[in-house]
Amino acid sequence: MLKWALIFAVVALIAGGLGFTGMAGAAAGIAKILFFLFLIGFVIFVALGVMAGKKISGG
């Protein structure tokens, strides 16, 4: 998901540089949504990993 967010961010930068402001805005919006979804998923998996590690180690 982070890969797609970066791809859309690059597309937004290129489109903005070429003057396609509508497409740049849409691509930037999609990139922002994908990045925040990635961030939420990352935090959830880190929390699950920490809890599982505590359970395995007996802490």
mmCIF file with all atom_site columns, N, CA and C in Angstrom:
data_model
loop_
_atom_site.group_PDB
_atom_site.id
_atom_site.type_symbol
_atom_site.label_atom_id
_atom_site.label_alt_id
_atom_site.label_comp_id
_atom_site.label_asym_id
_atom_site.label_entity_id
_atom_site.label_seq_id
_atom_site.pdbx_PDB_ins_code
_atom_site.Cartn_x
_atom_site.Cartn_y
_atom_site.Cartn_z
_atom_site.occupancy
_atom_site.B_iso_or_equiv
_atom_site.pdbx_formal_charge
_atom_site.auth_seq_id
_atom_site.auth_comp_id
_atom_site.auth_asym_id
_atom_site.auth_atom_id
_atom_site.pdbx_PDB_model_num
ATOM 1   N N  . MET A 1 1  ? 0.825  -1.183  0.000   1.00 0.00 ? 1  MET A N  1
ATOM 2   C CA . MET A 1 1  ? 0.000  0.000   0.000   1.00 0.00 ? 1  MET A CA 1
ATOM 3   C C  . MET A 1 1  ? 0.873  1.253   0.000   1.00 0.00 ? 1  MET A C  1
ATOM 4   N N  . LEU A 1 2  ? 1.976  1.181   0.724   1.00 0.00 ? 2  LEU A N  1
ATOM 5   C CA . LEU A 1 2  ? 2.888  2.326   0.738   1.00 0.00 ? 2  LEU A CA 1
ATOM 6   C C  . LEU A 1 2  ? 3.480  2.548   -0.654  1.00 0.00 ? 2  LEU A C  1
ATOM 7   N N  . LYS A 1 3  ? 3.725  1.458   -1.371  1.00 0.00 ? 3  LYS A N  1
ATOM 8   C CA . LYS A 1 3  ? 4.256  1.566   -2.733  1.00 0.00 ? 3  LYS A CA 1
ATOM 9   C C  . LYS A 1 3  ? 3.285  2.338   -3.630  1.00 0.00 ? 3  LYS A C  1
ATOM 10  N N  . TRP A 1 4  ? 1.996  2.026   -3.523  1.00 0.00 ? 4  TRP A N  1
ATOM 11  C CA . TRP A 1 4  ? 1.006  2.719   -4.342  1.00 0.00 ? 4  TRP A CA 1
ATOM 12  C C  . TRP A 1 4  ? 0.861  4.182   -3.933  1.00 0.00 ? 4  TRP A C  1
ATOM 13  N N  . ALA A 1 5  ? 0.989  4.454   -2.641  1.00 0.00 ? 5  ALA A N  1
ATOM 14  C CA . ALA A 1 5  ? 0.930  5.840   -2.181  1.00 0.00 ? 5  ALA A CA 1
ATOM 15  C C  . ALA A 1 5  ? 2.076  6.650   -2.779  1.00 0.00 ? 5  ALA A C  1
ATOM 16  N N  . LEU A 1 6  ? 3.273  6.057   -2.797  1.00 0.00 ? 6  LEU A N  1
ATOM 17  C CA . LEU A 1 6  ? 4.420  6.743   -3.389  1.00 0.00 ? 6  LEU A CA 1
ATOM 18  C C  . LEU A 1 6  ? 4.244  6.933   -4.896  1.00 0.00 ? 6  LEU A C  1
ATOM 19  N N  . ILE A 1 7  ? 3.691  5.939   -5.568  1.00 0.00 ? 7  ILE A N  1
ATOM 20  C CA . ILE A 1 7  ? 3.453  6.060   -7.008  1.00 0.00 ? 7  ILE A CA 1
ATOM 21  C C  . ILE A 1 7  ? 2.483  7.206   -7.294  1.00 0.00 ? 7  ILE A C  1
ATOM 22  N N  . PHE A 1 8  ? 1.390  7.274   -6.532  1.00 0.00 ? 8  PHE A N  1
ATOM 23  C CA . PHE A 1 8  ? 0.422  8.355   -6.741  1.00 0.00 ? 8  PHE A CA 1
ATOM 24  C C  . PHE A 1 8  ? 1.020  9.715   -6.390  1.00 0.00 ? 8  PHE A C  1
ATOM 25  N N  . ALA A 1 9  ? 1.898  9.762   -5.390  1.00 0.00 ? 9  ALA A N  1
ATOM 26  C CA . ALA A 1 9  ? 2.548  11.026  -5.049  1.00 0.00 ? 9  ALA A CA 1
ATOM 27  C C  . ALA A 1 9  ? 3.446  11.493  -6.188  1.00 0.00 ? 9  ALA A C  1
ATOM 28  N N  . VAL A 1 10 ? 4.177  10.575  -6.803  1.00 0.00 ? 10 VAL A N  1
ATOM 29  C CA . VAL A 1 10 ? 5.031  10.938  -7.938  1.00 0.00 ? 10 VAL A CA 1
ATOM 30  C C  . VAL A 1 10 ? 4.180  11.387  -9.125  1.00 0.00 ? 10 VAL A C  1
ATOM 31  N N  . VAL A 1 11 ? 3.078  10.683  -9.365  1.00 0.00 ? 11 VAL A N  1
ATOM 32  C CA . VAL A 1 11 ? 2.173  11.082  -10.453 1.00 0.00 ? 11 VAL A CA 1
ATOM 33  C C  . VAL A 1 11 ? 1.635  12.486  -10.196 1.00 0.00 ? 11 VAL A C  1
ATOM 34  N N  . ALA A 1 12 ? 1.291  12.774  -8.937  1.00 0.00 ? 12 ALA A N  1
ATOM 35  C CA . ALA A 1 12 ? 0.783  14.108  -8.597  1.00 0.00 ? 12 ALA A CA 1
ATOM 36  C C  . ALA A 1 12 ? 1.844  15.176  -8.834  1.00 0.00 ? 12 ALA A C  1
ATOM 37  N N  . LEU A 1 13 ? 3.081  14.887  -8.466  1.00 0.00 ? 13 LEU A N  1
ATOM 38  C CA . LEU A 1 13 ? 4.159  15.864  -8.687  1.00 0.00 ? 13 LEU A CA 1
ATOM 39  C C  . LEU A 1 13 ? 4.393  16.114  -10.172 1.00 0.00 ? 13 LEU A C  1
ATOM 40  N N  . ILE A 1 14 ? 4.412  15.060  -10.951 1.00 0.00 ? 14 ILE A N  1
ATOM 41  C CA . ILE A 1 14 ? 4.644  15.204  -12.395 1.00 0.00 ? 14 ILE A CA 1
ATOM 42  C C  . ILE A 1 14 ? 3.475  15.939  -13.050 1.00 0.00 ? 14 ILE A C  1
ATOM 43  N N  . ALA A 1 15 ? 2.247  15.550  -12.695 1.00 0.00 ? 15 ALA A N  1
ATOM 44  C CA . ALA A 1 15 ? 1.069  16.200  -13.277 1.00 0.00 ? 15 ALA A CA 1
ATOM 45  C C  . ALA A 1 15 ? 1.012  17.668  -12.878 1.00 0.00 ? 15 ALA A C  1
ATOM 46  N N  . GLY A 1 16 ? 1.368  17.970  -11.632 1.00 0.00 ? 16 GLY A N  1
ATOM 47  C CA . GLY A 1 16 ? 1.382  19.368  -11.193 1.00 0.00 ? 16 GLY A CA 1
ATOM 48  C C  . GLY A 1 16 ? 2.431  20.174  -11.928 1.00 0.00 ? 16 GLY A C  1
ATOM 49  N N  . GLY A 1 17 ? 3.587  19.552  -12.173 1.00 0.00 ? 17 GLY A N  1
ATOM 50  C CA . GLY A 1 17 ? 4.647  20.240  -12.909 1.00 0.00 ? 17 GLY A CA 1
ATOM 51  C C  . GLY A 1 17 ? 4.282  20.512  -14.347 1.00 0.00 ? 17 GLY A C  1
ATOM 52  N N  . LEU A 1 18 ? 3.463  19.641  -14.924 1.00 0.00 ? 18 LEU A N  1
ATOM 53  C CA . LEU A 1 18 ? 3.055  19.823  -16.313 1.00 0.00 ? 18 LEU A CA 1
ATOM 54  C C  . LEU A 1 18 ? 1.789  20.668  -16.462 1.00 0.00 ? 18 LEU A C  1
ATOM 55  N N  . GLY A 1 19 ? 1.195  21.060  -15.339 1.00 0.00 ? 19 GLY A N  1
ATOM 56  C CA . GLY A 1 19 ? 0.034  21.942  -15.397 1.00 0.00 ? 19 GLY A CA 1
ATOM 57  C C  . GLY A 1 19 ? -1.304 21.241  -15.337 1.00 0.00 ? 19 GLY A C  1
ATOM 58  N N  . PHE A 1 20 ? -1.324 19.949  -15.099 1.00 0.00 ? 20 PHE A N  1
ATOM 59  C CA . PHE A 1 20 ? -2.588 19.213  -14.987 1.00 0.00 ? 20 PHE A CA 1
ATOM 60  C C  . PHE A 1 20 ? -3.035 19.244  -13.528 1.00 0.00 ? 20 PHE A C  1
ATOM 61  N N  . THR A 1 21 ? -3.577 20.379  -13.114 1.00 0.00 ? 21 THR A N  1
ATOM 62  C CA . THR A 1 21 ? -3.862 20.575  -11.695 1.00 0.00 ? 21 THR A CA 1
ATOM 63  C C  . THR A 1 21 ? -4.981 19.677  -11.191 1.00 0.00 ? 21 THR A C  1
ATOM 64  N N  . GLY A 1 22 ? -5.970 19.393  -12.010 1.00 0.00 ? 22 GLY A N  1
ATOM 65  C CA . GLY A 1 22 ? -7.071 18.519  -11.587 1.00 0.00 ? 22 GLY A CA 1
ATOM 66  C C  . GLY A 1 22 ? -6.586 17.110  -11.313 1.00 0.00 ? 22 GLY A C  1
ATOM 67  N N  . MET A 1 23 ? -5.795 16.582  -12.234 1.00 0.00 ? 23 MET A N  1
ATOM 68  C CA . MET A 1 23 ? -5.259 15.241  -12.060 1.00 0.00 ? 23 MET A CA 1
ATOM 69  C C  . MET A 1 23 ? -4.272 15.211  -10.897 1.00 0.00 ? 23 MET A C  1
ATOM 70  N N  . ALA A 1 24 ? -3.499 16.260  -10.724 1.00 0.00 ? 24 ALA A N  1
ATOM 71  C CA . ALA A 1 24 ? -2.531 16.321  -9.629  1.00 0.00 ? 24 ALA A CA 1
ATOM 72  C C  . ALA A 1 24 ? -3.241 16.321  -8.280  1.00 0.00 ? 24 ALA A C  1
ATOM 73  N N  . GLY A 1 25 ? -4.315 17.062  -8.190  1.00 0.00 ? 25 GLY A N  1
ATOM 74  C CA . GLY A 1 25 ? -5.080 17.093  -6.939  1.00 0.00 ? 25 GLY A CA 1
ATOM 75  C C  . GLY A 1 25 ? -5.706 15.757  -6.611  1.00 0.00 ? 25 GLY A C  1
ATOM 76  N N  . ALA A 1 26 ? -6.241 15.096  -7.630  1.00 0.00 ? 26 ALA A N  1
ATOM 77  C CA . ALA A 1 26 ? -6.848 13.782  -7.415  1.00 0.00 ? 26 ALA A CA 1
ATOM 78  C C  . ALA A 1 26 ? -5.802 12.755  -7.004  1.00 0.00 ? 26 ALA A C  1
ATOM 79  N N  . ALA A 1 27 ? -4.674 12.750  -7.674  1.00 0.00 ? 27 ALA A N  1
ATOM 80  C CA . ALA A 1 27 ? -3.610 11.800  -7.346  1.00 0.00 ? 27 ALA A CA 1
ATOM 81  C C  . ALA A 1 27 ? -3.056 12.068  -5.959  1.00 0.00 ? 27 ALA A C  1
ATOM 82  N N  . ALA A 1 28 ? -2.934 13.331  -5.584  1.00 0.00 ? 28 ALA A N  1
ATOM 83  C CA . ALA A 1 28 ? -2.443 13.663  -4.244  1.00 0.00 ? 28 ALA A CA 1
ATOM 84  C C  . ALA A 1 28 ? -3.441 13.223  -3.177  1.00 0.00 ? 28 ALA A C  1
ATOM 85  N N  . GLY A 1 29 ? -4.715 13.373  -3.455  1.00 0.00 ? 29 GLY A N  1
ATOM 86  C CA . GLY A 1 29 ? -5.745 12.921  -2.513  1.00 0.00 ? 29 GLY A CA 1
ATOM 87  C C  . GLY A 1 29 ? -5.714 11.414  -2.314  1.00 0.00 ? 29 GLY A C  1
ATOM 88  N N  . ILE A 1 30 ? -5.573 10.681  -3.417  1.00 0.00 ? 30 ILE A N  1
ATOM 89  C CA . ILE A 1 30 ? -5.489 9.225   -3.337  1.00 0.00 ? 30 ILE A CA 1
ATOM 90  C C  . ILE A 1 30 ? -4.236 8.817   -2.578  1.00 0.00 ? 30 ILE A C  1
ATOM 91  N N  . ALA A 1 31 ? -3.120 9.469   -2.856  1.00 0.00 ? 31 ALA A N  1
ATOM 92  C CA . ALA A 1 31 ? -1.872 9.156   -2.159  1.00 0.00 ? 31 ALA A CA 1
ATOM 93  C C  . ALA A 1 31 ? -2.009 9.402   -0.663  1.00 0.00 ? 31 ALA A C  1
ATOM 94  N N  . LYS A 1 32 ? -2.668 10.469  -0.288  1.00 0.00 ? 32 LYS A N  1
ATOM 95  C CA . LYS A 1 32 ? -2.851 10.786  1.128   1.00 0.00 ? 32 LYS A CA 1
ATOM 96  C C  . LYS A 1 32 ? -3.709 9.728   1.821   1.00 0.00 ? 32 LYS A C  1
ATOM 97  N N  . ILE A 1 33 ? -4.789 9.318   1.178   1.00 0.00 ? 33 ILE A N  1
ATOM 98  C CA . ILE A 1 33 ? -5.663 8.289   1.744   1.00 0.00 ? 33 ILE A CA 1
ATOM 99  C C  . ILE A 1 33 ? -4.908 6.973   1.905   1.00 0.00 ? 33 ILE A C  1
ATOM 100 N N  . LEU A 1 34 ? -4.186 6.564   0.872   1.00 0.00 ? 34 LEU A N  1
ATOM 101 C CA . LEU A 1 34 ? -3.439 5.312   0.941   1.00 0.00 ? 34 LEU A CA 1
ATOM 102 C C  . LEU A 1 34 ? -2.362 5.364   2.014   1.00 0.00 ? 34 LEU A C  1
ATOM 103 N N  . PHE A 1 35 ? -1.699 6.502   2.154   1.00 0.00 ? 35 PHE A N  1
ATOM 104 C CA . PHE A 1 35 ? -0.662 6.625   3.167   1.00 0.00 ? 35 PHE A CA 1
ATOM 105 C C  . PHE A 1 35 ? -1.250 6.487   4.566   1.00 0.00 ? 35 PHE A C  1
ATOM 106 N N  . PHE A 1 36 ? -2.380 7.144   4.832   1.00 0.00 ? 36 PHE A N  1
ATOM 107 C CA . PHE A 1 36 ? -2.971 7.048   6.163   1.00 0.00 ? 36 PHE A CA 1
ATOM 108 C C  . PHE A 1 36 ? -3.520 5.654   6.440   1.00 0.00 ? 36 PHE A C  1
ATOM 109 N N  . LEU A 1 37 ? -4.049 4.964   5.417   1.00 0.00 ? 37 LEU A N  1
ATOM 110 C CA . LEU A 1 37 ? -4.466 3.577   5.604   1.00 0.00 ? 37 LEU A CA 1
ATOM 111 C C  . LEU A 1 37 ? -3.265 2.694   5.937   1.00 0.00 ? 37 LEU A C  1
ATOM 112 N N  . PHE A 1 38 ? -2.156 2.917   5.246   1.00 0.00 ? 38 PHE A N  1
ATOM 113 C CA . PHE A 1 38 ? -0.934 2.184   5.550   1.00 0.00 ? 38 PHE A CA 1
ATOM 114 C C  . PHE A 1 38 ? -0.495 2.454   6.982   1.00 0.00 ? 38 PHE A C  1
ATOM 115 N N  . LEU A 1 39 ? -0.523 3.715   7.393   1.00 0.00 ? 39 LEU A N  1
ATOM 116 C CA . LEU A 1 39 ? -0.081 4.087   8.730   1.00 0.00 ? 39 LEU A CA 1
ATOM 117 C C  . LEU A 1 39 ? -0.948 3.437   9.806   1.00 0.00 ? 39 LEU A C  1
ATOM 118 N N  . ILE A 1 40 ? -2.250 3.419   9.608   1.00 0.00 ? 40 ILE A N  1
ATOM 119 C CA . ILE A 1 40 ? -3.161 2.782   10.566  1.00 0.00 ? 40 ILE A CA 1
ATOM 120 C C  . ILE A 1 40 ? -2.884 1.279   10.639  1.00 0.00 ? 40 ILE A C  1
ATOM 121 N N  . GLY A 1 41 ? -2.725 0.641   9.492   1.00 0.00 ? 41 GLY A N  1
ATOM 122 C CA . GLY A 1 41 ? -2.417 -0.786  9.471   1.00 0.00 ? 41 GLY A CA 1
ATOM 123 C C  . GLY A 1 41 ? -1.092 -1.088  10.135  1.00 0.00 ? 41 GLY A C  1
ATOM 124 N N  . PHE A 1 42 ? -0.096 -0.247  9.913   1.00 0.00 ? 42 PHE A N  1
ATOM 125 C CA . PHE A 1 42 ? 1.217  -0.439  10.513  1.00 0.00 ? 42 PHE A CA 1
ATOM 126 C C  . PHE A 1 42 ? 1.135  -0.362  12.032  1.00 0.00 ? 42 PHE A C  1
ATOM 127 N N  . VAL A 1 43 ? 0.429  0.626   12.548  1.00 0.00 ? 43 VAL A N  1
ATOM 128 C CA . VAL A 1 43 ? 0.293  0.785   14.001  1.00 0.00 ? 43 VAL A CA 1
ATOM 129 C C  . VAL A 1 43 ? -0.445 -0.407  14.603  1.00 0.00 ? 43 VAL A C  1
ATOM 130 N N  . ILE A 1 44 ? -1.485 -0.877  13.933  1.00 0.00 ? 44 ILE A N  1
ATOM 131 C CA . ILE A 1 44 ? -2.238 -2.034  14.431  1.00 0.00 ? 44 ILE A CA 1
ATOM 132 C C  . ILE A 1 44 ? -1.340 -3.264  14.485  1.00 0.00 ? 44 ILE A C  1
ATOM 133 N N  . PHE A 1 45 ? -0.573 -3.519  13.426  1.00 0.00 ? 45 PHE A N  1
ATOM 134 C CA . PHE A 1 45 ? 0.280  -4.701  13.403  1.00 0.00 ? 45 PHE A CA 1
ATOM 135 C C  . PHE A 1 45 ? 1.430  -4.599  14.402  1.00 0.00 ? 45 PHE A C  1
ATOM 136 N N  . VAL A 1 46 ? 1.961  -3.417  14.627  1.00 0.00 ? 46 VAL A N  1
ATOM 137 C CA . VAL A 1 46 ? 3.001  -3.257  15.646  1.00 0.00 ? 46 VAL A CA 1
ATOM 138 C C  . VAL A 1 46 ? 2.419  -3.545  17.022  1.00 0.00 ? 46 VAL A C  1
ATOM 139 N N  . ALA A 1 47 ? 1.232  -3.033  17.296  1.00 0.00 ? 47 ALA A N  1
ATOM 140 C CA . ALA A 1 47 ? 0.600  -3.281  18.597  1.00 0.00 ? 47 ALA A CA 1
ATOM 141 C C  . ALA A 1 47 ? 0.320  -4.771  18.782  1.00 0.00 ? 47 ALA A C  1
ATOM 142 N N  . LEU A 1 48 ? -0.175 -5.442  17.752  1.00 0.00 ? 48 LEU A N  1
ATOM 143 C CA . LEU A 1 48 ? -0.424 -6.881  17.844  1.00 0.00 ? 48 LEU A CA 1
ATOM 144 C C  . LEU A 1 48 ? 0.873  -7.654  18.050  1.00 0.00 ? 48 LEU A C  1
ATOM 145 N N  . GLY A 1 49 ? 1.938  -7.235  17.385  1.00 0.00 ? 49 GLY A N  1
ATOM 146 C CA . GLY A 1 49 ? 3.228  -7.890  17.546  1.00 0.00 ? 49 GLY A CA 1
ATOM 147 C C  . GLY A 1 49 ? 3.781  -7.736  18.945  1.00 0.00 ? 49 GLY A C  1
ATOM 148 N N  . VAL A 1 50 ? 3.632  -6.562  19.527  1.00 0.00 ? 50 VAL A N  1
ATOM 149 C CA . VAL A 1 50 ? 4.108  -6.321  20.893  1.00 0.00 ? 50 VAL A CA 1
ATOM 150 C C  . VAL A 1 50 ? 3.313  -7.180  21.877  1.00 0.00 ? 50 VAL A C  1
ATOM 151 N N  . MET A 1 51 ? 1.999  -7.236  21.693  1.00 0.00 ? 51 MET A N  1
ATOM 152 C CA . MET A 1 51 ? 1.176  -8.044  22.593  1.00 0.00 ? 51 MET A CA 1
ATOM 153 C C  . MET A 1 51 ? 1.492  -9.532  22.449  1.00 0.00 ? 51 MET A C  1
ATOM 154 N N  . ALA A 1 52 ? 1.704  -10.001 21.246  1.00 0.00 ? 52 ALA A N  1
ATOM 155 C CA . ALA A 1 52 ? 2.046  -11.395 21.028  1.00 0.00 ? 52 ALA A CA 1
ATOM 156 C C  . ALA A 1 52 ? 3.421  -11.713 21.614  1.00 0.00 ? 52 ALA A C  1
ATOM 157 N N  . GLY A 1 53 ? 4.358  -10.808 21.494  1.00 0.00 ? 53 GLY A N  1
ATOM 158 C CA . GLY A 1 53 ? 5.689  -11.005 22.048  1.00 0.00 ? 53 GLY A CA 1
ATOM 159 C C  . GLY A 1 53 ? 5.656  -11.107 23.560  1.00 0.00 ? 53 GLY A C  1
ATOM 160 N N  . LYS A 1 54 ? 4.826  -10.285 24.196  1.00 0.00 ? 54 LYS A N  1
ATOM 161 C CA . LYS A 1 54 ? 4.692  -10.340 25.647  1.00 0.00 ? 54 LYS A CA 1
ATOM 162 C C  . LYS A 1 54 ? 4.068  -11.663 26.072  1.00 0.00 ? 54 LYS A C  1
ATOM 163 N N  . LYS A 1 55 ? 3.103  -12.128 25.312  1.00 0.00 ? 55 LYS A N  1
ATOM 164 C CA . LYS A 1 55 ? 2.418  -13.375 25.661  1.00 0.00 ? 55 LYS A CA 1
ATOM 165 C C  . LYS A 1 55 ? 3.362  -14.561 25.502  1.00 0.00 ? 55 LYS A C  1
ATOM 166 N N  . ILE A 1 56 ? 4.191  -14.555 24.447  1.00 0.00 ? 56 ILE A N  1
ATOM 167 C CA . ILE A 1 56 ? 5.111  -15.658 24.205  1.00 0.00 ? 56 ILE A CA 1
ATOM 168 C C  . ILE A 1 56 ? 6.197  -15.686 25.265  1.00 0.00 ? 56 ILE A C  1
ATOM 169 N N  . SER A 1 57 ? 6.742  -14.516 25.621  1.00 0.00 ? 57 SER A N  1
ATOM 170 C CA . SER A 1 57 ? 7.843  -14.458 26.573  1.00 0.00 ? 57 SER A CA 1
ATOM 171 C C  . SER A 1 57 ? 7.358  -14.598 28.020  1.00 0.00 ? 57 SER A C  1
ATOM 172 N N  . GLY A 1 58 ? 6.068  -14.565 28.232  1.00 0.00 ? 58 GLY A N  1
ATOM 173 C CA . GLY A 1 58 ? 5.527  -14.731 29.577  1.00 0.00 ? 58 GLY A CA 1
ATOM 174 C C  . GLY A 1 58 ? 5.532  -13.466 30.406  1.00 0.00 ? 58 GLY A C  1
ATOM 175 N N  . GLY A 1 59 ? 5.667  -12.313 29.732  1.00 0.00 ? 59 GLY A N  1
ATOM 176 C CA . GLY A 1 59 ? 5.755  -11.047 30.461  1.00 0.00 ? 59 GLY A CA 1
ATOM 177 C C  . GLY A 1 59 ? 4.486  -10.435 30.678  1.00 0.00 ? 59 GLY A C  1
#
